[in-house]
């Protein structure tokens, strides 16, 4: 196997990610998978919420559940290989033996594709919500528009990811830009090639998503304020009152994804300046990224299921009916006639 010299991160002999980092990432992945299932079930089972924004949310959820599954797959792989990691110390330089394999490439393909698709669908939702309020028209929600959304949101990420596979740039990145999962190979030469692919296959689209969604939702909030309306559903007859929860999507995305973006800039600043980032800050950001990058589907479940009155009432009503139909302590009913004698 070849080896890779890393002088910016993990420069001690104890290079493996700690168990609590893996546990946090795996927990966030599992919570997202469960949350995504609930979002899908709510769309299928509750007819009242099935409007066009909710359908777009369903497509976003498909991308997010792939991301959670891929990150969980990468974490399990890392855990299996962790004890077998080989490290050699030579004059203070740590050599990591490259462990890119088929599982790593497949996982990297899944998460690279799904993460970009998630950014695209988040922007699509923001564009539609803005258009639905400011310029209500069937142009943004017809069959043709939906086909365009699918073509952009799945097609562009797919083309970029397939190209990355063809050029053999997906693989083990030794947690330079990720947590316990694979992404862009950290042994690419020249080093700027690694930076270019990280921007092209994720970070560039992520930052563009930040700017676009924040701008659109701020403008949307301004338009709502100008109309002096209290009820969100009065802005467009095809919107539900609970669709105002979409206004929080961009903020949740920021809170979850910003840690990985900060790590990205810190890591490459260290590479350019040939310095080493603060170890404590690095591991704090690493843990936050492990939780955040894997957790979007779960927090969307909180926003669009638990904070949606229609969905919440349906869930609590079904739970209440089930509890009443099978009480824990059922009263004993005497079916015998009074004063009857049993022989």
XYZ file of C-alpha atoms in Angstrom:
343
model
C 0.000 0.000 0.000
C 1.078 3.554 -0.610
C 1.441 6.109 2.132
C 0.431 9.685 2.639
C 2.186 12.400 4.556
C -0.116 14.612 6.583
C 1.525 17.487 8.410
C -1.488 19.564 9.305
C -3.897 17.312 11.150
C -3.661 14.439 13.592
C 0.076 14.816 14.117
C 0.274 12.734 17.240
C 0.702 8.998 17.400
C -2.896 8.669 18.543
C -4.443 9.464 15.179
C -7.675 7.499 15.317
C -10.934 9.311 15.900
C -12.152 8.793 19.478
C -15.024 6.415 20.143
C -17.334 9.205 21.291
C -16.962 10.908 17.898
C -18.010 7.720 16.139
C -20.888 7.247 18.601
C -22.164 10.807 18.089
C -22.018 10.453 14.302
C -23.741 7.058 14.292
C -26.469 8.308 16.651
C -27.129 11.355 14.467
C -27.307 9.113 11.370
C -29.805 6.739 12.989
C -31.972 9.612 14.237
C -32.018 11.091 10.734
C -33.013 7.793 9.150
C -35.901 7.443 11.619
C -36.897 11.090 11.105
C -36.845 10.675 7.318
C -39.105 7.626 7.572
C -41.609 9.634 9.626
C -41.566 12.477 7.074
C -42.282 10.018 4.254
C -45.028 8.245 6.219
C -46.703 11.533 7.144
C -46.829 12.534 3.471
C -48.302 9.183 2.458
C -50.825 8.883 5.299
C -52.043 12.465 5.864
C -53.840 13.853 2.822
C -54.267 17.354 4.285
C -50.565 18.143 4.096
C -49.984 16.937 0.536
C -49.291 20.158 -1.335
C -46.418 21.041 -3.659
C -43.969 22.361 -1.020
C -44.447 19.151 0.934
C -43.697 17.118 -2.183
C -40.445 19.055 -2.603
C -39.652 18.326 1.045
C -40.125 14.634 0.273
C -37.475 14.827 -2.459
C -35.137 16.651 -0.071
C -35.739 13.889 2.471
C -34.735 11.232 -0.075
C -31.384 13.000 -0.457
C -30.934 13.450 3.302
C -31.674 9.818 4.124
C -29.011 8.785 1.591
C -26.547 11.113 3.317
C -27.376 9.666 6.738
C -27.084 6.103 5.422
C -23.770 6.864 3.707
C -22.284 8.531 6.791
C -23.410 5.589 8.927
C -21.841 3.223 6.409
C -18.585 5.201 6.568
C -18.623 5.247 10.371
C -19.094 1.475 10.570
C -16.270 0.993 8.067
C -14.014 3.304 10.065
C -14.828 1.445 13.282
C -13.972 -1.908 11.700
C -10.665 -0.644 10.286
C -9.753 1.485 13.301
C -7.913 -1.196 15.253
C -5.962 -2.232 12.184
C -4.703 1.254 11.294
C -0.956 1.253 10.702
C 1.094 4.296 11.584
C 4.834 4.829 11.316
C 6.702 7.736 12.867
C 9.757 8.991 11.043
C 11.457 12.193 12.253
C 8.227 13.573 13.647
C 6.210 12.938 10.488
C 3.202 10.645 10.711
C 2.570 8.304 7.780
C -0.973 7.026 7.324
C -1.258 3.930 5.184
C -3.960 4.609 2.620
C -6.986 2.419 3.162
C -9.157 3.418 0.222
C -11.169 0.388 -0.897
C -14.376 -0.400 -2.747
C -16.541 0.266 0.316
C -14.886 3.657 0.813
C -15.433 4.637 -2.830
C -19.068 3.465 -2.820
C -19.781 5.337 0.414
C -18.056 8.445 -0.922
C -20.133 8.229 -4.105
C -23.375 8.014 -2.088
C -22.659 10.886 0.294
C -21.063 13.161 -2.311
C -24.060 12.755 -4.613
C -26.704 13.012 -1.872
C -25.130 16.035 -0.156
C -25.077 18.027 -3.386
C -28.634 16.902 -4.178
C -29.708 18.082 -0.719
C -28.265 21.548 -1.375
C -30.043 21.736 -4.734
C -33.422 20.679 -3.313
C -33.034 23.168 -0.452
C -32.536 25.946 -3.003
C -35.472 24.677 -5.090
C -37.751 24.848 -2.038
C -36.578 28.391 -1.279
C -37.158 29.489 -4.892
C -40.634 27.961 -4.955
C -41.695 29.467 -1.612
C -40.515 32.901 -2.715
C -42.295 32.581 -6.064
C -45.491 31.254 -4.447
C -45.777 34.380 -2.305
C -44.343 37.094 -4.552
C -45.349 35.836 -8.022
C -48.052 33.158 -7.654
C -48.058 31.149 -10.871
C -48.450 27.592 -12.098
C -45.119 27.999 -13.890
C -43.212 27.108 -10.720
C -45.281 24.047 -9.783
C -46.403 22.383 -12.999
C -45.207 19.062 -14.366
C -42.654 20.818 -16.555
C -41.266 22.758 -13.587
C -41.037 19.592 -11.515
C -39.115 17.855 -14.304
C -36.675 20.775 -14.388
C -36.225 20.553 -10.620
C -35.442 16.842 -10.860
C -33.075 17.344 -13.777
C -31.096 19.998 -11.913
C -31.193 18.521 -8.413
C -30.303 14.949 -9.367
C -28.618 15.480 -12.732
C -25.887 17.977 -11.816
C -24.789 16.119 -8.646
C -24.897 12.843 -10.576
C -22.737 14.189 -13.404
C -20.159 15.626 -10.990
C -20.013 12.458 -8.882
C -19.697 10.135 -11.887
C -16.883 12.333 -13.215
C -15.163 12.128 -9.823
C -15.352 8.327 -9.927
C -14.011 8.256 -13.477
C -11.046 10.430 -12.459
C -10.428 8.318 -9.324
C -10.639 11.226 -6.874
C -13.102 9.658 -4.421
C -11.686 7.783 -1.449
C -10.057 8.053 1.976
C -9.511 11.651 3.076
C -8.230 10.857 6.600
C -10.816 13.222 8.121
C -9.229 16.278 6.495
C -12.603 17.540 5.260
C -15.047 15.074 6.809
C -15.651 13.064 9.953
C -15.440 9.279 9.955
C -16.530 8.893 6.338
C -14.718 9.056 2.988
C -14.897 11.890 0.489
C -12.082 13.255 -1.731
C -8.771 11.392 -1.563
C -6.269 13.315 0.543
C -3.295 11.975 -1.449
C -4.200 13.830 -4.641
C -1.323 15.728 -6.219
C -0.931 18.614 -6.614
C -2.601 19.567 -3.333
C -4.649 22.264 -5.052
C -6.363 19.469 -7.035
C -7.833 18.162 -3.776
C -9.096 21.660 -2.927
C -10.646 22.076 -6.383
C -12.561 18.809 -6.090
C -13.761 19.558 -2.566
C -15.174 22.862 -3.802
C -16.648 21.348 -6.967
C -18.175 18.292 -5.285
C -19.636 19.882 -2.183
C -18.351 22.995 -0.480
C -18.888 25.335 -3.405
C -22.536 24.266 -3.798
C -22.986 24.361 -0.027
C -21.815 27.978 0.259
C -23.919 28.931 -2.773
C -26.893 27.282 -1.044
C -26.221 29.334 2.114
C -26.197 32.623 0.237
C -29.160 31.854 -2.037
C -31.525 30.500 0.619
C -30.705 33.200 3.149
C -31.282 35.928 0.544
C -34.580 34.463 -0.686
C -36.027 33.855 2.775
C -34.995 37.330 3.971
C -36.682 38.853 0.921
C -39.721 36.658 1.536
C -39.898 37.803 5.142
C -39.722 41.409 3.951
C -42.563 40.846 1.465
C -44.716 39.293 4.178
C -44.020 42.229 6.457
C -44.945 44.692 3.680
C -48.336 43.009 3.236
C -49.027 43.262 6.971
C -50.541 39.813 7.009
C -50.658 37.542 10.025
C -51.721 34.332 8.302
C -49.248 32.643 5.982
C -52.008 30.788 4.122
C -53.570 34.110 3.061
C -50.541 34.812 0.868
C -51.403 31.951 -1.468
C -54.484 29.744 -1.393
C -52.361 26.687 -2.180
C -50.189 27.148 0.906
C -51.025 25.795 4.344
C -50.580 27.895 7.457
C -47.955 25.425 8.691
C -45.917 25.989 5.513
C -44.428 28.982 7.297
C -42.108 26.387 8.865
C -40.212 26.336 5.569
C -38.885 29.751 6.588
C -36.631 27.936 9.080
C -35.029 25.482 6.656
C -32.093 27.719 5.795
C -31.379 28.517 9.460
C -31.345 24.844 10.446
C -29.081 24.108 7.471
C -26.647 26.775 8.695
C -26.588 25.467 12.254
C -25.957 21.908 11.101
C -23.511 22.444 8.249
C -21.480 25.488 9.293
C -19.082 23.389 11.409
C -17.868 21.401 8.431
C -17.455 24.595 6.420
C -15.356 26.167 9.179
C -13.213 23.001 9.357
C -12.772 23.126 5.602
C -11.349 26.655 5.675
C -9.273 26.018 8.821
C -7.742 22.860 7.343
C -6.744 24.451 4.063
C -5.514 27.590 5.758
C -3.230 25.322 7.766
C -2.061 23.578 4.590
C -1.322 26.858 2.819
C 0.446 28.381 5.832
C 2.166 25.088 6.723
C 0.863 25.367 10.256
C -1.216 23.198 12.554
C -4.714 24.118 13.797
C -5.436 24.051 17.515
C -6.060 20.424 18.410
C -8.908 21.157 20.835
C -10.730 23.419 18.366
C -10.222 20.846 15.618
C -11.873 18.047 17.593
C -14.756 20.261 18.735
C -15.468 21.171 15.107
C -14.998 17.539 14.064
C -17.638 16.330 16.522
C -20.049 19.106 15.582
C -19.591 18.254 11.903
C -20.163 14.558 12.558
C -23.496 15.350 14.204
C -24.532 18.193 11.897
C -23.731 16.733 8.484
C -25.693 13.602 9.379
C -28.616 15.240 11.164
C -30.604 17.277 8.643
C -33.385 14.720 8.120
C -33.987 14.462 11.866
C -34.291 18.211 12.381
C -36.537 18.486 9.326
C -38.701 15.877 11.067
C -38.820 18.136 14.136
C -39.815 21.159 12.019
C -42.271 19.510 9.641
C -43.795 16.828 11.863
C -43.523 17.795 15.517
C -43.941 21.532 14.835
C -46.692 21.014 12.238
C -50.054 21.140 14.035
C -51.830 18.916 11.516
C -49.200 16.177 11.688
C -48.771 16.529 15.434
C -52.517 16.273 16.073
C -52.734 13.201 13.853
C -49.853 11.509 15.684
C -51.148 12.346 19.167
C -54.719 11.456 18.163
C -53.665 8.072 16.839
C -51.604 7.454 19.966
C -54.511 8.501 22.194
C -56.986 6.273 20.347
C -54.648 3.321 20.560
C -54.120 3.889 24.289
C -57.862 4.116 24.899
C -58.571 0.967 22.905
C -56.019 -1.048 24.875
C -55.869 0.442 28.364
C -53.169 -0.794 30.662
C -55.627 -1.810 33.398
C -58.877 -2.951 31.800
C -61.889 -3.075 34.148
C -63.299 -6.559 34.751
C -66.803 -6.832 33.358
C -69.115 -9.351 35.047
C -71.283 -10.860 32.349
C -73.138 -13.169 34.671
C -76.702 -12.344 35.735
C -77.111 -11.035 39.285
C -77.668 -13.625 41.957
C -76.777 -16.392 39.500
C -75.220 -19.507 40.904
C -72.466 -21.339 39.132
C -72.201 -25.091 39.742
